[in-house]
């Protein structure tokens, strides 16, 4: 085999294949190695593609191919409780029901079409990093081989060899309760779908495909050895305990088990090794988080790694993969953990389910839960000055018969310009790297606001920079002056390394830069119980903001689009984490501190 590749991906599941297509769109040479002998096999496994993943597939021109073989799903499930966000917001996008082997088939065909090499019957056995890349030891059809690559990405599942070989810690909680799952051949299948009983709690026994029944049901007791393969007798025993019958169980094309254990990689990056999908996070399949979380990992990492390999971005861009996706993984684990507890049997949990069902009847609760479970509500910390900043860009219809998602098919960043003087000149240093689209948008106007699916009514904008993964990196709000430095700051951070950008060094009046924030400040928070003050000391190393708040080091300090952003940990009056965003003008500062359940305004005065 060819013993070099720019990127080696371990694992040809949906995550590895999606990542391969992203890297190929960026012009990267990719080799995918997979331990399975040949292609995909008939398994339902992750049988759902959530609404955000469907948007991602639409952004790459693949959504219609998936819809042709899948079944649309408008609702969102929380621990067996059906939520109907479309009844509140008719524009809420659909999810899709589709067995995983179909997902893998479509993504594999696309990856190969784009030039990906896939080597089957091959697994990673060890790795050794050096200054220039990673030497990967392989076992291919029983023969040892090795390949040198610039980067290695572990998409090889919860027992990832890549993760173990790199020494990345995988902390979490062990499983206490176990379920069996499989695609079964039943002589007398029930007409049930989903159900709940006092023995096993919430269960699934529904038709995955015409000849196969998907089962997921809790075991009465933990398995003696969880590392041993699941057997047909184990499935039969669990069914008889749960239902009083095995419904004429004759065979299975796939069987497995899962527990309520949870683990999350301490870091998604170790120098030139990355983790994505189950290699980075394992949890229960309740709510269909796993496959979708992994696909979105892949889309976040793919364009960034391609940009670095092309020389269009510094290596530090790759650190933002962990910074953005690790919190998203932590949130998904919390969603999964909560749902799994509620679906277990017992009158106490049944009472919780009943209360939740009543609470979910409130439109606000439905939209908030559905947004979190579907991945549509995710927001990266890119600033707060516009509701779309850091969020997914909706598929707005633009003049000329196109839409936003169609502009992202080639995984390039897009600057949507609805008529801003001076943007073309500002983009000149990035010619050929940014897709600059001038267009018009006729929104559904409601009192001067635009209605956007999921987010509701938002202030309009006149221009927006959309990253290749579909998230908004910069916005020029309507009725505000265009400040070129805010755009060049965003471009420099996300799109390219630019040593010297004409006109980008001077600081416009009222715009925060590194020099304006250094010093000692007295912060004043305005709360319902009065004002509280605390000292803030800010320093900078030229590229990041450092310092202390009330004697405790701040984290993630930076200047984004003319705003100062940092994270602090309060110890009084409550222990909590806050994210502060502020603008600085001369010796005064004003902004907001956002905590989990509240937003607190503050002002600050420089005292030294």
XYZ file of C-alpha atoms in Angstrom, residues 34-511:
478
model
C -11.468 -0.092 8.939
C -11.232 -3.403 10.810
C -14.401 -4.808 9.219
C -13.699 -7.061 6.236
C -15.687 -5.340 3.484
C -18.083 -2.469 3.406
C -21.102 -1.899 5.586
C -23.323 -4.615 6.981
C -27.064 -4.636 7.576
C -27.445 -3.129 11.040
C -29.874 -0.487 12.230
C -27.578 0.678 15.105
C -27.932 4.499 15.098
C -31.275 4.633 13.237
C -31.957 8.356 13.354
C -30.459 11.502 11.816
C -31.494 14.550 13.805
C -32.568 17.885 12.383
C -29.171 19.557 12.693
C -27.377 16.651 11.002
C -29.926 16.828 8.181
C -29.048 20.505 7.796
C -25.360 19.576 7.669
C -26.086 17.023 4.937
C -28.109 19.649 3.047
C -25.122 22.006 3.269
C -23.109 19.375 1.406
C -25.794 18.574 -1.162
C -26.570 15.138 0.303
C -29.921 15.665 2.004
C -32.079 14.628 -0.963
C -30.151 11.352 -1.294
C -30.845 10.575 2.354
C -34.501 11.603 2.175
C -35.036 9.279 -0.789
C -34.387 6.213 1.392
C -35.414 7.481 4.852
C -38.611 8.450 6.600
C -39.098 12.041 7.781
C -39.643 12.588 11.492
C -41.116 15.879 12.656
C -41.195 15.100 16.376
C -38.399 14.936 18.930
C -38.309 12.290 21.677
C -37.283 12.928 25.277
C -37.070 9.606 27.125
C -40.057 8.259 25.231
C -42.080 11.478 25.596
C -42.898 12.862 22.169
C -42.326 16.583 21.618
C -43.925 18.318 18.629
C -42.009 21.558 17.920
C -43.563 21.898 14.461
C -46.968 22.522 16.051
C -45.444 25.688 17.542
C -42.998 26.649 14.781
C -44.141 25.233 11.394
C -40.678 25.944 9.936
C -38.969 23.561 12.385
C -36.861 21.218 10.203
C -37.490 17.472 10.036
C -35.243 14.716 11.310
C -34.968 11.381 9.470
C -35.437 7.732 10.415
C -32.831 5.646 8.581
C -30.918 2.469 9.554
C -27.220 3.156 10.081
C -26.079 0.803 7.333
C -27.889 3.009 4.818
C -26.210 6.091 6.248
C -22.809 4.406 5.954
C -23.499 3.264 2.392
C -24.354 6.771 1.183
C -21.409 8.391 2.954
C -18.985 5.697 1.753
C -20.089 6.199 -1.847
C -19.639 9.942 -1.513
C -16.234 9.618 0.156
C -14.938 7.312 -2.590
C -16.433 9.516 -5.292
C -14.390 12.404 -3.898
C -11.181 10.336 -3.937
C -10.974 8.820 -0.442
C -9.016 5.578 -0.119
C -10.680 3.031 2.182
C -8.643 0.047 3.300
C -10.830 -2.708 4.785
C -9.707 -5.528 7.116
C -7.215 -3.080 8.594
C -6.938 -1.797 12.152
C -4.629 0.477 14.087
C -2.439 -1.398 16.576
C -0.215 1.443 17.795
C 1.006 4.961 17.120
C 4.151 7.009 17.594
C 4.138 10.780 17.198
C 7.131 12.751 15.985
C 7.803 16.362 15.012
C 6.410 15.946 11.511
C 3.435 13.687 12.112
C 2.362 10.266 13.294
C 3.715 6.835 12.486
C 0.720 4.487 12.541
C 1.157 0.750 13.050
C -1.478 -1.302 11.259
C -2.599 -4.904 10.994
C -3.954 -5.393 7.479
C -5.455 -8.774 6.624
C -3.205 -10.299 9.282
C -0.031 -8.578 8.036
C 1.717 -5.802 9.969
C 2.153 -2.534 8.076
C 2.925 1.052 8.928
C 2.141 4.422 7.428
C 3.331 7.924 8.165
C 0.746 10.697 8.223
C 0.591 14.344 9.145
C -2.495 13.762 11.341
C -4.339 10.742 12.725
C -8.006 10.877 13.708
C -9.584 8.214 15.870
C -13.158 7.529 14.785
C -12.824 3.944 16.000
C -15.533 3.758 18.636
C -15.826 3.647 22.381
C -12.924 1.199 22.768
C -10.756 3.324 20.497
C -7.241 2.012 19.973
C -6.200 5.493 18.836
C -7.355 7.025 22.104
C -5.702 4.348 24.225
C -2.440 4.489 22.251
C -2.270 8.266 22.555
C -2.775 8.095 26.328
C -5.782 10.420 26.376
C -7.703 10.001 29.631
C -11.312 8.778 29.359
C -12.989 9.556 32.695
C -16.618 8.852 33.458
C -19.084 6.610 35.292
C -19.353 2.799 35.020
C -22.598 1.170 33.935
C -25.101 0.081 36.584
C -28.050 -0.997 34.439
C -27.927 -2.872 31.138
C -30.094 -3.171 28.041
C -29.981 -5.565 25.087
C -30.530 -4.335 21.556
C -30.723 -5.998 18.162
C -32.342 -6.428 14.767
C -34.447 -9.557 15.212
C -36.292 -12.072 13.050
C -39.590 -12.766 14.873
C -42.202 -15.295 13.768
C -44.999 -13.343 15.486
C -43.868 -9.708 15.835
C -46.053 -7.470 17.986
C -47.660 -4.323 16.706
C -46.318 -2.132 19.509
C -43.414 0.135 18.591
C -42.610 1.808 21.901
C -44.000 1.026 25.326
C -43.549 1.097 29.074
C -44.131 -1.464 31.822
C -43.268 -1.881 35.485
C -40.682 -4.587 34.808
C -38.329 -2.887 32.361
C -39.516 0.687 32.037
C -39.507 2.208 28.563
C -38.733 -0.182 25.696
C -38.702 -0.407 21.914
C -39.863 -3.292 19.762
C -40.604 -1.776 16.367
C -40.069 -2.510 12.694
C -36.660 -1.235 11.573
C -37.029 -2.551 8.008
C -39.670 -4.782 6.368
C -38.125 -8.043 7.585
C -36.405 -6.898 10.773
C -37.680 -5.857 14.215
C -35.594 -3.445 16.279
C -35.462 -4.368 19.978
C -34.151 -2.348 22.911
C -35.120 -3.547 26.369
C -33.610 -3.525 29.848
C -32.092 -6.714 31.242
C -33.220 -8.027 34.597
C -29.608 -8.317 35.823
C -26.202 -7.095 34.571
C -24.319 -9.514 32.274
C -21.692 -11.702 33.925
C -19.077 -10.528 31.438
C -19.969 -7.356 29.478
C -17.003 -7.928 27.150
C -18.483 -11.177 25.797
C -20.682 -11.005 22.665
C -24.432 -10.822 23.105
C -26.201 -14.125 22.421
C -29.618 -15.082 21.126
C -30.357 -16.804 24.443
C -29.595 -13.540 26.266
C -32.017 -11.693 23.988
C -34.678 -14.361 24.493
C -34.315 -14.275 28.279
C -34.672 -10.478 28.348
C -37.772 -10.582 26.122
C -39.511 -13.232 28.205
C -38.812 -11.253 31.383
C -40.113 -8.053 29.811
C -43.058 -9.298 27.733
C -43.754 -12.860 28.855
C -42.881 -14.132 25.354
C -40.069 -14.031 22.805
C -42.567 -13.522 19.947
C -41.131 -16.535 18.109
C -37.512 -15.336 18.075
C -35.773 -17.119 15.185
C -32.559 -15.189 14.647
C -30.835 -11.822 14.470
C -28.643 -10.015 11.975
C -27.150 -7.877 14.759
C -27.138 -8.051 18.559
C -25.469 -5.925 21.183
C -25.948 -4.449 24.629
C -25.498 -1.059 26.223
C -25.312 0.282 29.719
C -25.944 3.573 31.485
C -22.203 4.185 31.776
C -20.746 7.455 30.512
C -17.247 8.486 29.541
C -15.801 11.647 27.990
C -12.277 12.155 26.675
C -10.314 14.702 28.697
C -9.145 16.278 25.440
C -10.113 15.829 21.801
C -6.572 16.633 20.669
C -3.121 15.318 21.537
C -0.742 17.211 19.260
C -1.326 15.521 15.864
C -3.923 13.013 17.071
C -7.619 13.850 17.267
C -10.704 11.999 18.493
C -14.237 12.209 17.102
C -17.509 10.398 17.683
C -17.664 7.522 20.187
C -13.882 7.542 20.499
C -14.322 10.877 22.295
C -17.609 10.300 24.125
C -19.755 7.290 25.028
C -23.221 7.370 26.521
C -26.547 5.634 26.159
C -28.300 5.758 22.773
C -31.416 7.269 24.344
C -32.449 10.308 22.340
C -30.284 9.397 19.348
C -27.380 11.653 20.318
C -24.353 9.517 19.416
C -24.260 9.281 15.616
C -25.373 12.885 15.244
C -22.899 14.229 17.773
C -20.127 12.431 15.879
C -21.190 13.748 12.471
C -21.104 17.265 13.840
C -17.672 16.599 15.380
C -16.494 15.600 11.916
C -17.856 18.696 10.193
C -16.321 20.963 12.836
C -12.874 19.378 12.515
C -12.778 18.720 8.775
C -12.643 22.249 7.390
C -10.219 23.395 10.078
C -7.752 20.578 9.431
C -7.996 21.089 5.667
C -7.270 24.821 6.088
C -4.175 24.105 8.179
C -2.872 21.512 5.718
C -3.366 23.950 2.817
C -1.437 26.612 4.713
C -4.518 28.835 4.919
C -4.622 28.863 8.728
C -2.239 28.442 11.669
C -2.042 25.256 13.701
C -3.738 27.065 16.591
C -7.015 26.915 14.645
C -7.096 23.196 15.451
C -7.342 23.939 19.168
C -10.783 25.410 18.577
C -12.018 21.897 17.714
C -11.690 20.810 21.346
C -12.799 24.217 22.611
C -16.071 24.018 20.676
C -16.876 20.324 20.572
C -15.888 19.212 24.085
C -18.618 21.396 25.684
C -21.094 20.138 23.086
C -20.173 16.566 24.023
C -20.580 17.331 27.726
C -24.056 18.739 27.088
C -25.046 15.656 25.076
C -23.900 13.397 27.898
C -26.090 15.328 30.319
C -29.084 15.009 27.985
C -28.466 11.286 27.631
C -27.951 10.743 31.351
C -31.164 12.533 32.284
C -33.260 10.708 29.689
C -31.893 7.299 30.639
C -32.769 7.752 34.307
C -36.342 8.708 33.468
C -36.963 5.675 31.224
C -36.024 3.141 33.913
C -38.849 1.276 35.736
C -40.268 2.223 39.109
C -43.103 4.305 40.499
C -40.740 7.136 41.480
C -39.491 7.517 37.916
C -43.010 7.107 36.562
C -44.049 10.084 38.686
C -41.185 12.105 37.220
C -42.255 11.120 33.690
C -45.814 12.296 34.390
C -44.615 15.643 35.706
C -42.257 16.055 32.742
C -45.110 15.289 30.342
C -47.147 18.084 31.904
C -44.229 20.518 31.809
C -43.485 19.717 28.177
C -46.994 20.857 27.254
C -45.727 24.445 27.633
C -44.574 25.749 24.207
C -41.436 27.326 25.672
C -40.375 24.019 27.244
C -41.044 22.094 24.034
C -38.952 24.465 21.942
C -36.077 24.591 24.419
C -35.884 20.817 24.832
C -36.368 20.099 21.132
C -33.674 22.629 20.242
C -31.183 20.986 22.584
C -32.008 17.395 21.620
C -31.947 18.114 17.876
C -28.672 20.047 17.933
C -30.361 23.131 16.491
C -29.893 25.324 19.550
C -26.114 24.897 19.839
C -24.205 28.159 20.116
C -20.438 28.474 20.009
C -18.965 31.312 22.134
C -18.233 33.747 19.310
C -19.845 36.821 20.845
C -23.232 38.122 21.906
C -23.877 41.256 19.874
C -26.315 39.487 17.487
C -28.546 36.439 18.163
C -27.144 34.517 15.173
C -23.490 34.912 16.106
C -22.044 31.496 16.947
C -25.250 29.764 15.879
C -26.181 27.768 12.785
C -27.073 29.861 9.772
C -30.661 29.075 8.688
C -31.330 28.202 5.070
C -32.419 31.670 4.009
C -33.701 32.003 0.441
C -31.663 34.565 -1.486
C -32.216 36.291 -4.800
C -31.002 34.508 -7.887
C -32.714 31.217 -7.117
C -30.232 30.026 -4.514
C -30.164 29.581 -0.772
C -27.559 29.617 1.986
C -27.138 25.835 2.189
C -26.445 25.575 -1.539
C -23.603 28.074 -1.113
C -21.898 25.691 1.347
C -21.778 22.593 -0.869
C -18.033 22.939 -1.469
C -17.236 23.520 2.245
C -15.834 27.012 1.709
C -16.527 30.022 3.938
C -19.196 32.361 2.611
C -19.651 36.091 3.119
C -23.315 36.915 2.515
C -23.530 40.593 1.593
C -26.992 42.143 1.494
C -25.629 45.515 0.429
C -22.782 46.891 2.554
C -20.417 49.483 1.094
C -16.741 48.668 1.626
C -16.975 44.919 2.179
C -15.436 44.047 -1.174
C -12.346 46.131 -0.419
C -12.022 44.576 3.036
C -12.140 41.085 1.511
C -9.386 41.787 -1.015
C -6.570 40.083 0.967
C -8.689 36.909 1.085
C -9.473 36.818 -2.627
C -10.041 33.221 -3.687
C -10.473 31.989 -0.118
C -13.849 33.552 0.686
C -16.983 33.091 -1.396
C -18.426 36.618 -1.524
C -22.111 36.534 -2.417
C -24.090 39.718 -2.951
C -27.806 39.116 -2.730
C -31.122 40.293 -1.366
C -33.340 38.614 1.193
C -37.070 39.266 1.550
C -37.775 38.067 5.085
C -41.039 37.594 6.914
C -40.940 40.964 8.663
C -42.644 41.322 12.032
C -42.304 44.757 13.517
C -38.841 45.245 12.032
C -37.670 41.758 13.077
C -36.961 38.679 10.973
C -38.510 35.347 11.789
C -35.955 32.546 11.712
C -36.891 28.893 12.382
C -35.958 27.709 15.891
C -34.667 31.107 17.055
C -37.891 33.017 16.447
C -37.831 36.745 15.776
C -34.347 38.270 15.530
C -32.898 41.645 14.533
C -32.035 41.749 10.810
C -28.492 41.831 9.482
C -26.860 43.294 6.383
C -23.931 40.878 6.104
C -22.785 37.632 7.704
C -19.657 35.478 7.531
C -20.615 31.797 7.551
C -17.952 29.216 8.363
C -17.767 26.055 6.223
C -19.549 24.130 8.992
C -22.533 26.452 8.715
C -21.984 28.525 11.862
C -22.021 32.316 11.833
C -18.616 33.819 12.643
C -19.375 37.515 12.079
C -22.470 39.656 11.598
C -22.986 43.214 10.488
C -26.347 44.176 12.079
C -28.740 46.466 10.254
C -28.540 50.183 11.073
C -25.008 49.976 12.482
C -21.848 51.355 10.860
C -19.603 48.883 9.066
C -16.281 48.577 10.931
C -13.795 46.778 8.673
C -11.569 45.680 11.571
C -14.342 43.572 13.074
C -14.568 41.616 9.821
C -10.814 41.326 9.362
C -10.490 40.062 12.945
C -13.015 37.308 12.212
C -11.410 36.439 8.883
C -7.935 36.252 10.395
C -9.159 33.982 13.156
C -11.177 31.532 11.071
C -10.143 31.653 7.463
C -6.524 32.441 6.803
C -3.168 33.520 8.129
C -2.593 37.096 6.989
C 0.689 38.653 8.064
C -0.242 42.192 7.160
C -3.689 43.407 6.221
C -3.839 46.946 4.868
C -5.883 49.173 7.138
C -6.378 46.551 9.860
C -3.944 47.923 12.442
C -5.581 51.236 13.371
C -8.274 50.923 15.993
C -11.564 52.562 15.160
C -13.157 54.787 17.748
C -15.092 52.758 20.298
C -13.588 49.420 19.193
